[in-house]
Structures are given as C-alpha cells and as structure tokens.
Amino acid sequence: GLVIDGRTLEHVLHDSLQNIFLELTEKCRAVVCCQATPLQKSVLVKLVRSKLKAMTLAVGDGANDVSMIQVADTGFIFNSLVISFPSCVLQAVMASDFAISQFRHLRKLLLVHGHWCYTRLTNMVLYFFYKNVTYVNLLFWYQFFCGFSGTSMTDYWILILFNLLFTSVPPIIYGVFDKDVSAEILMELPQLYAMSQ
C-alpha cells in the first residue's frame, strides 16, 4: 500500500507528476491519503477514475469527505455516531451509498451482500428478458393467426395482471430468499466475489 499526506499530495496532483504518481498507484493494492483537504481527496479520486479507468471506492467518516464520496463510484461512510445521525455526519450519510456504524462491517457488506445482490440482479435481468421474449413471441405468432390485422391478443387488464401478478411474484420471492452460497463460505473465500463478476 501507499500512504501519502496532504502536502505531498498537493505536489503530486500537478500535471507534471500525475503520470508518475498514477504508475505508482497502479502497483499498490490501496492508497491511503491522510491530512488531505476535501478538494484534494476529490481531485485524487477523479484523477484515478478518469486516467486509470478504474472503479473507485471512497471511505470516509465525516462531512469533510462528502466531495470525495460523491466523485467515487461507491461511497461509504462509517462512524460510530452514524445511527443517531448528528448534523456533522448527516450530510455525509446523505451523500454516501452506504452508511455503516463500524469499519469491520464493510467486509461483510462487500463480500456477502455484494455477492448476493450481484447474483440476484443478474438472474432478475435474465428473467425479465425471458418474460418479454416469451410475450413478444406470442404476439408475433398471433399476428400470423389473425392475418396481420393488428387486433389485440389480450385485453389490457389481462396484460396488466400478467405483468403485475403472474410475472412479478417470482422475482420478489427469488430476491428475498435466494442465497446461492452461504454467508460463512463467502466470508471464508473472498475470491468468490471476483469470480461472480
């Protein structure tokens, strides 16, 4: 990893040293900036996103991290006061994607819930694609049956019930109950998170 302070970061963010700094950051697994201004943090995240084309995760603990969290692809706020939402943390919570009370919960949020969310979303997209292909296929063959007259195959209320009741219940049940791998295995094998993508 790389730890850099605010004074050094100020010099590095100039145009002449950006490429050297980005080459160095590519070789690191994590970059930690300490004692940096909110503007420096956001510029650094924006630089990494634009030049390296990398996905960024910004983790902060207060209102001074709002600009960095808004620039990043995913923003986390962690603070022991996040449950009571004092005014100094509320702004950061509203800007972030996730708010957690302790930093140790980040691992479970990413590895377990992130994996489950990813698999559920991919299966739901496939389900809706299959549902729409099936319905459009029925309409296509019905037009051959009715001589391409443009008549409707079903009443509108049947179509509404089809989309509302018959095809919305399975994804909801699937989204609530499906867990392809248990939480314990996902915590023990973090490689499964990368493999699912």
GROMACS .gro file of N, CA and C in nm, residues 27-182:
model
  468
   27LYS      N    1   0.062   0.002  -0.898
   27LYS     CA    2   0.137  -0.108  -0.838
   27LYS      C    3   0.094  -0.135  -0.694
   28CYS      N    4   0.006  -0.049  -0.638
   28CYS     CA    5  -0.037  -0.064  -0.499
   28CYS      C    6  -0.177  -0.124  -0.493
   29ARG      N    7  -0.201  -0.198  -0.386
   29ARG     CA    8  -0.335  -0.254  -0.365
   29ARG      C    9  -0.428  -0.151  -0.304
   30ALA      N   10  -0.374  -0.055  -0.229
   30ALA     CA   11  -0.455   0.050  -0.167
   30ALA      C   12  -0.371   0.176  -0.153
   31VAL      N   13  -0.437   0.291  -0.162
   31VAL     CA   14  -0.372   0.419  -0.142
   31VAL      C   15  -0.447   0.490  -0.031
   32VAL      N   16  -0.377   0.530   0.074
   32VAL     CA   17  -0.437   0.598   0.188
   32VAL      C   18  -0.384   0.740   0.191
   33CYS      N   19  -0.476   0.836   0.189
   33CYS     CA   20  -0.438   0.977   0.197
   33CYS      C   21  -0.476   1.029   0.335
   34CYS      N   22  -0.379   1.084   0.406
   34CYS     CA   23  -0.407   1.139   0.539
   34CYS      C   24  -0.375   1.288   0.539
   35GLN      N   25  -0.448   1.361   0.620
   35GLN     CA   26  -0.433   1.505   0.635
   35GLN      C   27  -0.446   1.577   0.502
   36ALA      N   28  -0.538   1.532   0.419
   36ALA     CA   29  -0.563   1.595   0.291
   36ALA      C   30  -0.690   1.679   0.300
   37THR      N   31  -0.696   1.783   0.220
   37THR     CA   32  -0.816   1.867   0.218
   37THR      C   33  -0.926   1.795   0.140
   38PRO      N   34  -1.052   1.834   0.162
   38PRO     CA   35  -1.160   1.771   0.086
   38PRO      C   36  -1.144   1.785  -0.064
   39LEU      N   37  -1.092   1.898  -0.110
   39LEU     CA   38  -1.071   1.918  -0.253
   39LEU      C   39  -0.964   1.823  -0.306
   40GLN      N   40  -0.856   1.805  -0.231
   40GLN     CA   41  -0.750   1.712  -0.273
   40GLN      C   42  -0.802   1.569  -0.285
   41LYS      N   43  -0.885   1.530  -0.189
   41LYS     CA   44  -0.941   1.394  -0.193
   41LYS      C   45  -1.026   1.374  -0.316
   42SER      N   46  -1.112   1.468  -0.346
   42SER     CA   47  -1.200   1.452  -0.462
   42SER      C   48  -1.122   1.458  -0.593
   43VAL      N   49  -1.021   1.543  -0.600
   43VAL     CA   50  -0.938   1.551  -0.721
   43VAL      C   51  -0.863   1.420  -0.743
   44LEU      N   52  -0.814   1.361  -0.635
   44LEU     CA   53  -0.742   1.235  -0.647
   44LEU      C   54  -0.832   1.123  -0.697
   45VAL      N   55  -0.951   1.114  -0.642
   45VAL     CA   56  -1.046   1.010  -0.687
   45VAL      C   57  -1.085   1.033  -0.832
   46LYS      N   58  -1.109   1.159  -0.868
   46LYS     CA   59  -1.145   1.192  -1.007
   46LYS      C   60  -1.032   1.158  -1.103
   47LEU      N   61  -0.909   1.183  -1.060
   47LEU     CA   62  -0.791   1.153  -1.142
   47LEU      C   63  -0.779   1.003  -1.166
   48VAL      N   64  -0.795   0.925  -1.063
   48VAL     CA   65  -0.785   0.779  -1.077
   48VAL      C   66  -0.896   0.726  -1.167
   49ARG      N   67  -1.017   0.778  -1.150
   49ARG     CA   68  -1.130   0.732  -1.235
   49ARG      C   69  -1.108   0.767  -1.381
   50SER      N   70  -1.061   0.888  -1.408
   50SER     CA   71  -1.050   0.931  -1.548
   50SER      C   72  -0.927   0.875  -1.618
   51LYS      N   73  -0.813   0.874  -1.551
   51LYS     CA   74  -0.689   0.831  -1.617
   51LYS      C   75  -0.671   0.679  -1.615
   52LEU      N   76  -0.701   0.615  -1.504
   52LEU     CA   77  -0.680   0.470  -1.494
   52LEU      C   78  -0.802   0.389  -1.534
   53LYS      N   79  -0.915   0.457  -1.553
   53LYS     CA   80  -1.041   0.389  -1.586
   53LYS      C   81  -1.072   0.279  -1.485
   54ALA      N   82  -1.050   0.309  -1.357
   54ALA     CA   83  -1.071   0.212  -1.250
   54ALA      C   84  -1.197   0.246  -1.174
   55MET      N   85  -1.258   0.144  -1.115
   55MET     CA   86  -1.370   0.166  -1.026
   55MET      C   87  -1.314   0.211  -0.891
   56THR      N   88  -1.375   0.310  -0.833
   56THR     CA   89  -1.323   0.366  -0.709
   56THR      C   90  -1.422   0.347  -0.595
   57LEU      N   91  -1.367   0.322  -0.477
   57LEU     CA   92  -1.441   0.309  -0.354
   57LEU      C   93  -1.385   0.411  -0.256
   58ALA      N   94  -1.470   0.504  -0.214
   58ALA     CA   95  -1.426   0.607  -0.119
   58ALA      C   96  -1.488   0.578   0.017
   59VAL      N   97  -1.405   0.577   0.119
   59VAL     CA   98  -1.449   0.551   0.254
   59VAL      C   99  -1.416   0.673   0.338
   60GLY      N  100  -1.518   0.728   0.402
   60GLY     CA  101  -1.497   0.846   0.485
   60GLY      C  102  -1.568   0.834   0.617
   61ASP      N  103  -1.548   0.936   0.701
   61ASP     CA  104  -1.611   0.931   0.834
   61ASP      C  105  -1.675   1.062   0.875
   62GLY      N  106  -1.688   1.158   0.784
   62GLY     CA  107  -1.748   1.284   0.824
   62GLY      C  108  -1.780   1.374   0.707
   63ALA      N  109  -1.821   1.495   0.738
   63ALA     CA  110  -1.866   1.589   0.636
   63ALA      C  111  -1.753   1.634   0.544
   64ASN      N  112  -1.628   1.628   0.590
   64ASN     CA  113  -1.516   1.668   0.504
   64ASN      C  114  -1.490   1.568   0.392
   65ASP      N  115  -1.556   1.452   0.393
   65ASP     CA  116  -1.537   1.351   0.289
   65ASP      C  117  -1.649   1.350   0.186
   66VAL      N  118  -1.741   1.444   0.193
   66VAL     CA  119  -1.858   1.443   0.105
   66VAL      C  120  -1.818   1.455  -0.042
   67SER      N  121  -1.728   1.548  -0.074
   67SER     CA  122  -1.691   1.566  -0.215
   67SER      C  123  -1.620   1.443  -0.271
   68MET      N  124  -1.539   1.376  -0.191
   68MET     CA  125  -1.470   1.254  -0.235
   68MET      C  126  -1.572   1.142  -0.258
   69ILE      N  127  -1.669   1.130  -0.170
   69ILE     CA  128  -1.769   1.024  -0.180
   69ILE      C  129  -1.858   1.044  -0.302
   70GLN      N  130  -1.890   1.170  -0.333
   70GLN     CA  131  -1.974   1.198  -0.449
   70GLN      C  132  -1.903   1.170  -0.580
   71VAL      N  133  -1.772   1.187  -0.583
   71VAL     CA  134  -1.696   1.163  -0.706
   71VAL      C  135  -1.674   1.014  -0.731
   72ALA      N  136  -1.662   0.935  -0.624
   72ALA     CA  137  -1.630   0.791  -0.636
   72ALA      C  138  -1.749   0.714  -0.691
   73ASP      N  139  -1.720   0.594  -0.743
   73ASP     CA  140  -1.826   0.506  -0.791
   73ASP      C  141  -1.914   0.460  -0.676
   74THR      N  142  -1.852   0.424  -0.566
   74THR     CA  143  -1.925   0.382  -0.446
   74THR      C  144  -1.867   0.454  -0.327
   75GLY      N  145  -1.955   0.506  -0.243
   75GLY     CA  146  -1.910   0.579  -0.126
   75GLY      C  147  -1.963   0.519   0.002
   76PHE      N  148  -1.875   0.505   0.099
   76PHE     CA  149  -1.911   0.452   0.231
   76PHE      C  150  -1.882   0.558   0.335
   77ILE      N  151  -1.972   0.567   0.430
   77ILE     CA  152  -1.948   0.648   0.550
   77ILE      C  153  -1.952   0.552   0.667
   78PHE      N  154  -1.850   0.556   0.749
   78PHE     CA  155  -1.854   0.477   0.872
   78PHE      C  156  -1.823   0.570   0.987
   79ASN      N  157  -1.903   0.555   1.090
   79ASN     CA  158  -1.887   0.638   1.208
   79ASN      C  159  -1.969   0.574   1.318
   80SER      N  160  -1.918   0.574   1.438
   80SER     CA  161  -1.992   0.516   1.549
   80SER      C  162  -2.118   0.597   1.579
   81LEU      N  163  -2.125   0.720   1.530
   81LEU     CA  164  -2.242   0.806   1.551
   81LEU      C  165  -2.342   0.797   1.436
   82VAL      N  166  -2.317   0.709   1.339
   82VAL     CA  167  -2.400   0.705   1.219
   82VAL      C  168  -2.544   0.664   1.250
   83ILE      N  169  -2.567   0.595   1.360
   83ILE     CA  170  -2.703   0.553   1.395
   83ILE      C  171  -2.785   0.673   1.443
   84SER      N  172  -2.726   0.760   1.521
   84SER     CA  173  -2.800   0.873   1.576
   84SER      C  174  -2.805   0.992   1.480
   85PHE      N  175  -2.722   0.993   1.376
   85PHE     CA  176  -2.720   1.096   1.273
   85PHE      C  177  -2.709   1.238   1.329
   86PRO      N  178  -2.597   1.273   1.394
   86PRO     CA  179  -2.579   1.413   1.430
   86PRO      C  180  -2.560   1.496   1.303
   87SER      N  181  -2.574   1.626   1.314
   87SER     CA  182  -2.572   1.711   1.195
   87SER      C  183  -2.439   1.705   1.120
   88CYS      N  184  -2.328   1.680   1.189
   88CYS     CA  185  -2.198   1.675   1.121
   88CYS      C  186  -2.184   1.550   1.035
   89VAL      N  187  -2.255   1.443   1.068
   89VAL     CA  188  -2.245   1.318   0.993
   89VAL      C  189  -2.358   1.307   0.891
   90LEU      N  190  -2.469   1.376   0.915
   90LEU     CA  191  -2.588   1.361   0.831
   90LEU      C  192  -2.560   1.398   0.686
   91GLN      N  193  -2.485   1.502   0.662
   91GLN     CA  194  -2.453   1.543   0.526
   91GLN      C  195  -2.375   1.434   0.453
   92ALA      N  196  -2.281   1.373   0.521
   92ALA     CA  197  -2.202   1.266   0.460
   92ALA      C  198  -2.286   1.142   0.436
   93VAL      N  199  -2.376   1.112   0.529
   93VAL     CA  200  -2.464   0.996   0.513
   93VAL      C  201  -2.553   1.014   0.391
   94MET      N  202  -2.606   1.133   0.372
   94MET     CA  203  -2.694   1.159   0.258
   94MET      C  204  -2.618   1.150   0.126
   95ALA      N  205  -2.489   1.182   0.125
   95ALA     CA  206  -2.410   1.178   0.003
   95ALA      C  207  -2.358   1.039  -0.029
   96SER      N  208  -2.353   0.951   0.070
   96SER     CA  209  -2.291   0.820   0.050
   96SER      C  210  -2.391   0.718  -0.003
   97ASP      N  211  -2.337   0.609  -0.054
   97ASP     CA  212  -2.420   0.497  -0.099
   97ASP      C  213  -2.457   0.407   0.018
   98PHE      N  214  -2.363   0.391   0.112
   98PHE     CA  215  -2.384   0.306   0.228
   98PHE      C  216  -2.332   0.376   0.353
   99ALA      N  217  -2.403   0.357   0.462
   99ALA     CA  218  -2.359   0.410   0.591
   99ALA      C  219  -2.352   0.294   0.688
  100ILE      N  220  -2.235   0.274   0.747
  100ILE     CA  221  -2.216   0.165   0.842
  100ILE      C  222  -2.160   0.222   0.971
  101SER      N  223  -2.192   0.154   1.081
  101SER     CA  224  -2.152   0.208   1.210
  101SER      C  225  -2.008   0.175   1.247
  102GLN      N  226  -1.956   0.063   1.195
  102GLN     CA  227  -1.819   0.025   1.226
  102GLN      C  228  -1.751  -0.024   1.098
  103PHE      N  229  -1.623   0.003   1.090
  103PHE     CA  230  -1.548  -0.030   0.969
  103PHE      C  231  -1.543  -0.181   0.944
  104ARG      N  232  -1.553  -0.261   1.049
  104ARG     CA  233  -1.545  -0.406   1.033
  104ARG      C  234  -1.665  -0.463   0.957
  105HIS      N  235  -1.775  -0.387   0.950
  105HIS     CA  236  -1.893  -0.433   0.876
  105HIS      C  237  -1.875  -0.420   0.724
  106LEU      N  238  -1.775  -0.346   0.682
  106LEU     CA  239  -1.751  -0.327   0.539
  106LEU      C  240  -1.720  -0.458   0.469
  107ARG      N  241  -1.646  -0.545   0.532
  107ARG     CA  242  -1.610  -0.674   0.472
  107ARG      C  243  -1.734  -0.757   0.442
  108LYS      N  244  -1.824  -0.767   0.539
  108LYS     CA  245  -1.947  -0.845   0.517
  108LYS      C  246  -2.037  -0.780   0.414
  109LEU      N  247  -2.044  -0.647   0.417
  109LEU     CA  248  -2.127  -0.577   0.321
  109LEU      C  249  -2.081  -0.602   0.178
  110LEU      N  250  -1.950  -0.598   0.156
  110LEU     CA  251  -1.897  -0.620   0.022
  110LEU      C  252  -1.901  -0.767  -0.019
  111LEU      N  253  -1.846  -0.853   0.066
  111LEU     CA  254  -1.828  -0.993   0.026
  111LEU      C  255  -1.957  -1.074   0.027
  112VAL      N  256  -2.042  -1.053   0.126
  112VAL     CA  257  -2.164  -1.133   0.137
  112VAL      C  258  -2.280  -1.068   0.063
  113HIS      N  259  -2.318  -0.949   0.108
  113HIS     CA  260  -2.435  -0.885   0.050
  113HIS      C  261  -2.408  -0.838  -0.093
  114GLY      N  262  -2.285  -0.799  -0.122
  114GLY     CA  263  -2.250  -0.762  -0.259
  114GLY      C  264  -2.260  -0.880  -0.354
  115HIS      N  265  -2.213  -0.997  -0.311
  115HIS     CA  266  -2.222  -1.118  -0.394
  115HIS      C  267  -2.367  -1.157  -0.417
  116TRP      N  268  -2.445  -1.160  -0.309
  116TRP     CA  269  -2.586  -1.197  -0.323
  116TRP      C  270  -2.661  -1.098  -0.412
  117CYS      N  271  -2.635  -0.971  -0.395
  117CYS     CA  272  -2.702  -0.869  -0.476
  117CYS      C  273  -2.667  -0.885  -0.623
  118TYR      N  274  -2.540  -0.911  -0.651
  118TYR     CA  275  -2.496  -0.927  -0.789
  118TYR      C  276  -2.563  -1.047  -0.855
  119THR      N  277  -2.566  -1.161  -0.787
  119THR     CA  278  -2.628  -1.280  -0.847
  119THR      C  279  -2.779  -1.262  -0.862
  120ARG      N  280  -2.843  -1.198  -0.766
  120ARG     CA  281  -2.987  -1.175  -0.778
  120ARG      C  282  -3.020  -1.082  -0.894
  121LEU      N  283  -2.941  -0.976  -0.910
  121LEU     CA  284  -2.967  -0.883  -1.019
  121LEU      C  285  -2.945  -0.947  -1.155
  122THR      N  286  -2.839  -1.026  -1.169
  122THR     CA  287  -2.815  -1.090  -1.298
  122THR      C  288  -2.926  -1.189  -1.332
  123ASN      N  289  -2.971  -1.264  -1.234
  123ASN     CA  290  -3.079  -1.359  -1.260
  123ASN      C  291  -3.211  -1.287  -1.287
  124MET      N  292  -3.234  -1.173  -1.223
  124MET     CA  293  -3.357  -1.099  -1.249
  124MET      C  294  -3.357  -1.039  -1.389
  125VAL      N  295  -3.243  -0.992  -1.435
  125VAL     CA  296  -3.235  -0.940  -1.571
  125VAL      C  297  -3.263  -1.052  -1.671
  126LEU      N  298  -3.206  -1.169  -1.647
  126LEU     CA  299  -3.234  -1.282  -1.735
  126LEU      C  300  -3.381  -1.321  -1.731
  127TYR      N  301  -3.443  -1.316  -1.615
  127TYR     CA  302  -3.584  -1.350  -1.601
  127TYR      C  303  -3.672  -1.253  -1.681
  128PHE      N  304  -3.646  -1.122  -1.666
  128PHE     CA  305  -3.727  -1.025  -1.739
  128PHE      C  306  -3.703  -1.033  -1.889
  129PHE      N  307  -3.582  -1.064  -1.931
  129PHE     CA  308  -3.556  -1.084  -2.073
  129PHE      C  309  -3.637  -1.203  -2.124
  130TYR      N  310  -3.635  -1.314  -2.051
  130TYR     CA  311  -3.712  -1.433  -2.090
  130TYR      C  312  -3.861  -1.403  -2.093
  131LYS      N  313  -3.911  -1.330  -1.993
  131LYS     CA  314  -4.054  -1.297  -1.987
  131LYS      C  315  -4.096  -1.214  -2.107
  132ASN      N  316  -4.017  -1.113  -2.142
  132ASN     CA  317  -4.052  -1.027  -2.255
  132ASN      C  318  -4.039  -1.098  -2.388
  133VAL      N  319  -3.938  -1.183  -2.403
  133VAL     CA  320  -3.924  -1.259  -2.527
  133VAL      C  321  -4.043  -1.353  -2.544
  134THR      N  322  -4.085  -1.415  -2.436
  134THR     CA  323  -4.199  -1.506  -2.443
  134THR      C  324  -4.326  -1.432  -2.483
  135TYR      N  325  -4.351  -1.318  -2.423
  135TYR     CA  326  -4.473  -1.243  -2.453
  135TYR      C  327  -4.471  -1.189  -2.596
  136VAL      N  328  -4.358  -1.134  -2.640
  136VAL     CA  329  -4.349  -1.081  -2.776
  136VAL      C  330  -4.359  -1.194  -2.877
  137ASN      N  331  -4.306  -1.311  -2.845
  137ASN     CA  332  -4.317  -1.426  -2.934
  137ASN      C  333  -4.464  -1.467  -2.952
  138LEU      N  334  -4.540  -1.463  -2.844
  138LEU     CA  335  -4.683  -1.492  -2.854
  138LEU      C  336  -4.754  -1.391  -2.945
  139LEU      N  337  -4.722  -1.264  -2.929
  139LEU     CA  338  -4.783  -1.161  -3.014
  139LEU      C  339  -4.745  -1.180  -3.160
  140PHE      N  340  -4.621  -1.216  -3.184
  140PHE     CA  341  -4.574  -1.237  -3.322
  140PHE      C  342  -4.652  -1.349  -3.391
  141TRP      N  343  -4.665  -1.462  -3.324
  141TRP     CA  344  -4.735  -1.575  -3.386
  141TRP      C  345  -4.885  -1.551  -3.394
  142TYR      N  346  -4.940  -1.471  -3.303
  142TYR     CA  347  -5.082  -1.437  -3.309
  142TYR      C  348  -5.112  -1.354  -3.433
  143GLN      N  349  -5.017  -1.269  -3.473
  143GLN     CA  350  -5.040  -1.188  -3.593
  143GLN      C  351  -5.052  -1.274  -3.719
  144PHE      N  352  -4.981  -1.386  -3.723
  144PHE     CA  353  -5.000  -1.480  -3.835
  144PHE      C  354  -5.141  -1.540  -3.830
  145PHE      N  355  -5.188  -1.569  -3.711
  145PHE     CA  356  -5.320  -1.630  -3.693
  145PHE      C  357  -5.432  -1.535  -3.735
  146CYS      N  358  -5.418  -1.405  -3.703
  146CYS     CA  359  -5.525  -1.309  -3.734
  146CYS      C  360  -5.502  -1.235  -3.864
  147GLY      N  361  -5.404  -1.277  -3.942
  147GLY     CA  362  -5.381  -1.217  -4.073
  147GLY      C  363  -5.323  -1.077  -4.066
  148PHE      N  364  -5.243  -1.047  -3.968
  148PHE     CA  365  -5.177  -0.916  -3.951
  148PHE      C  366  -5.277  -0.800  -3.950
  149SER      N  367  -5.392  -0.825  -3.888
  149SER     CA  368  -5.496  -0.721  -3.883
  149SER      C  369  -5.470  -0.619  -3.772
  150GLY      N  370  -5.380  -0.648  -3.681
  150GLY     CA  371  -5.349  -0.555  -3.573
  150GLY      C  372  -5.441  -0.570  -3.454
  151THR      N  373  -5.522  -0.673  -3.453
  151THR     CA  374  -5.610  -0.695  -3.338
  151THR      C  375  -5.528  -0.734  -3.216
  152SER      N  376  -5.581  -0.700  -3.101
  152SER     CA  377  -5.511  -0.728  -2.977
  152SER      C  378  -5.536  -0.872  -2.935
  153MET      N  379  -5.434  -0.939  -2.891
  153MET     CA  380  -5.447  -1.078  -2.849
  153MET      C  381  -5.516  -1.087  -2.713
  154THR      N  382  -5.490  -0.991  -2.626
  154THR     CA  383  -5.546  -0.994  -2.491
  154THR      C  384  -5.605  -0.858  -2.457
  155ASP      N  385  -5.694  -0.858  -2.360
  155ASP     CA  386  -5.744  -0.730  -2.309
  155ASP      C  387  -5.634  -0.664  -2.228
  156TYR      N  388  -5.648  -0.534  -2.211
  156TYR     CA  389  -5.544  -0.459  -2.139
  156TYR      C  390  -5.536  -0.501  -1.992
  157TRP      N  391  -5.650  -0.535  -1.932
  157TRP     CA  392  -5.647  -0.573  -1.791
  157TRP      C  393  -5.576  -0.706  -1.771
  158ILE      N  394  -5.582  -0.795  -1.871
  158ILE     CA  395  -5.509  -0.922  -1.863
  158ILE      C  396  -5.359  -0.895  -1.873
  159LEU      N  397  -5.320  -0.803  -1.961
  159LEU     CA  398  -5.179  -0.767  -1.973
  159LEU      C  399  -5.128  -0.704  -1.843
  160ILE      N  400  -5.210  -0.620  -1.781
  160ILE     CA  401  -5.170  -0.559  -1.654
  160ILE      C  402  -5.155  -0.665  -1.546
  161LEU      N  403  -5.250  -0.758  -1.538
  161LEU     CA  404  -5.240  -0.866  -1.439
  161LEU      C  405  -5.122  -0.957  -1.468
  162PHE      N  406  -5.093  -0.979  -1.597
  162PHE     CA  407  -4.977  -1.062  -1.634
  162PHE      C  408  -4.849  -1.001  -1.580
  163ASN      N  409  -4.831  -0.870  -1.599
  163ASN     CA  410  -4.709  -0.804  -1.552
  163ASN      C  411  -4.710  -0.782  -1.401
  164LEU      N  412  -4.827  -0.758  -1.343
  164LEU     CA  413  -4.834  -0.725  -1.202
  164LEU      C  414  -4.831  -0.848  -1.112
  165LEU      N  415  -4.909  -0.948  -1.143
  165LEU     CA  416  -4.921  -1.063  -1.055
  165LEU      C  417  -4.838  -1.183  -1.099
  166PHE      N  418  -4.859  -1.226  -1.220
  166PHE     CA  419  -4.801  -1.353  -1.263
  166PHE      C  420  -4.649  -1.347  -1.281
  167THR      N  421  -4.599  -1.234  -1.326
  167THR     CA  422  -4.455  -1.229  -1.352
  167THR      C  423  -4.377  -1.144  -1.251
  168SER      N  424  -4.444  -1.084  -1.153
  168SER     CA  425  -4.369  -1.006  -1.054
  168SER      C  426  -4.345  -1.084  -0.925
  169VAL      N  427  -4.427  -1.182  -0.897
  169VAL     CA  428  -4.412  -1.258  -0.773
  169VAL      C  429  -4.285  -1.344  -0.773
  170PRO      N  430  -4.253  -1.417  -0.880
  170PRO     CA  431  -4.130  -1.497  -0.877
  170PRO      C  432  -4.001  -1.418  -0.852
  171PRO      N  433  -3.981  -1.301  -0.916
  171PRO     CA  434  -3.858  -1.226  -0.884
  171PRO      C  435  -3.853  -1.176  -0.740
  172ILE      N  436  -3.969  -1.140  -0.684
  172ILE     CA  437  -3.971  -1.094  -0.545
  172ILE      C  438  -3.933  -1.207  -0.452
  173ILE      N  439  -3.992  -1.324  -0.473
  173ILE     CA  440  -3.959  -1.440  -0.389
  173ILE      C  441  -3.812  -1.477  -0.408
  174TYR      N  442  -3.767  -1.478  -0.531
  174TYR     CA  443  -3.628  -1.510  -0.560
  174TYR      C  444  -3.534  -1.409  -0.495
  175GLY      N  445  -3.568  -1.280  -0.504
  175GLY     CA  446  -3.483  -1.177  -0.447
  175GLY      C  447  -3.474  -1.182  -0.296
  176VAL      N  448  -3.578  -1.228  -0.230
  176VAL     CA  449  -3.578  -1.232  -0.084
  176VAL      C  450  -3.510  -1.357  -0.030
  177PHE      N  451  -3.535  -1.471  -0.094
  177PHE     CA  452  -3.493  -1.597  -0.035
  177PHE      C  453  -3.369  -1.661  -0.098
  178ASP      N  454  -3.330  -1.620  -0.218
  178ASP     CA  455  -3.220  -1.690  -0.285
  178ASP      C  456  -3.085  -1.649  -0.229
  179LYS      N  457  -3.008  -1.748  -0.191
  179LYS     CA  458  -2.870  -1.729  -0.148
  179LYS      C  459  -2.792  -1.847  -0.206
  180ASP      N  460  -2.720  -1.822  -0.314
  180ASP     CA  461  -2.651  -1.930  -0.383
  180ASP      C  462  -2.540  -1.992  -0.301
  181VAL      N  463  -2.475  -1.910  -0.217
  181VAL     CA  464  -2.368  -1.958  -0.130
  181VAL      C  465  -2.394  -1.899   0.009
  182SER      N  466  -2.367  -1.975   0.111
  182SER     CA  467  -2.392  -1.927   0.247
  182SER      C  468  -2.297  -1.814   0.284
   0.00000   0.00000   0.00000
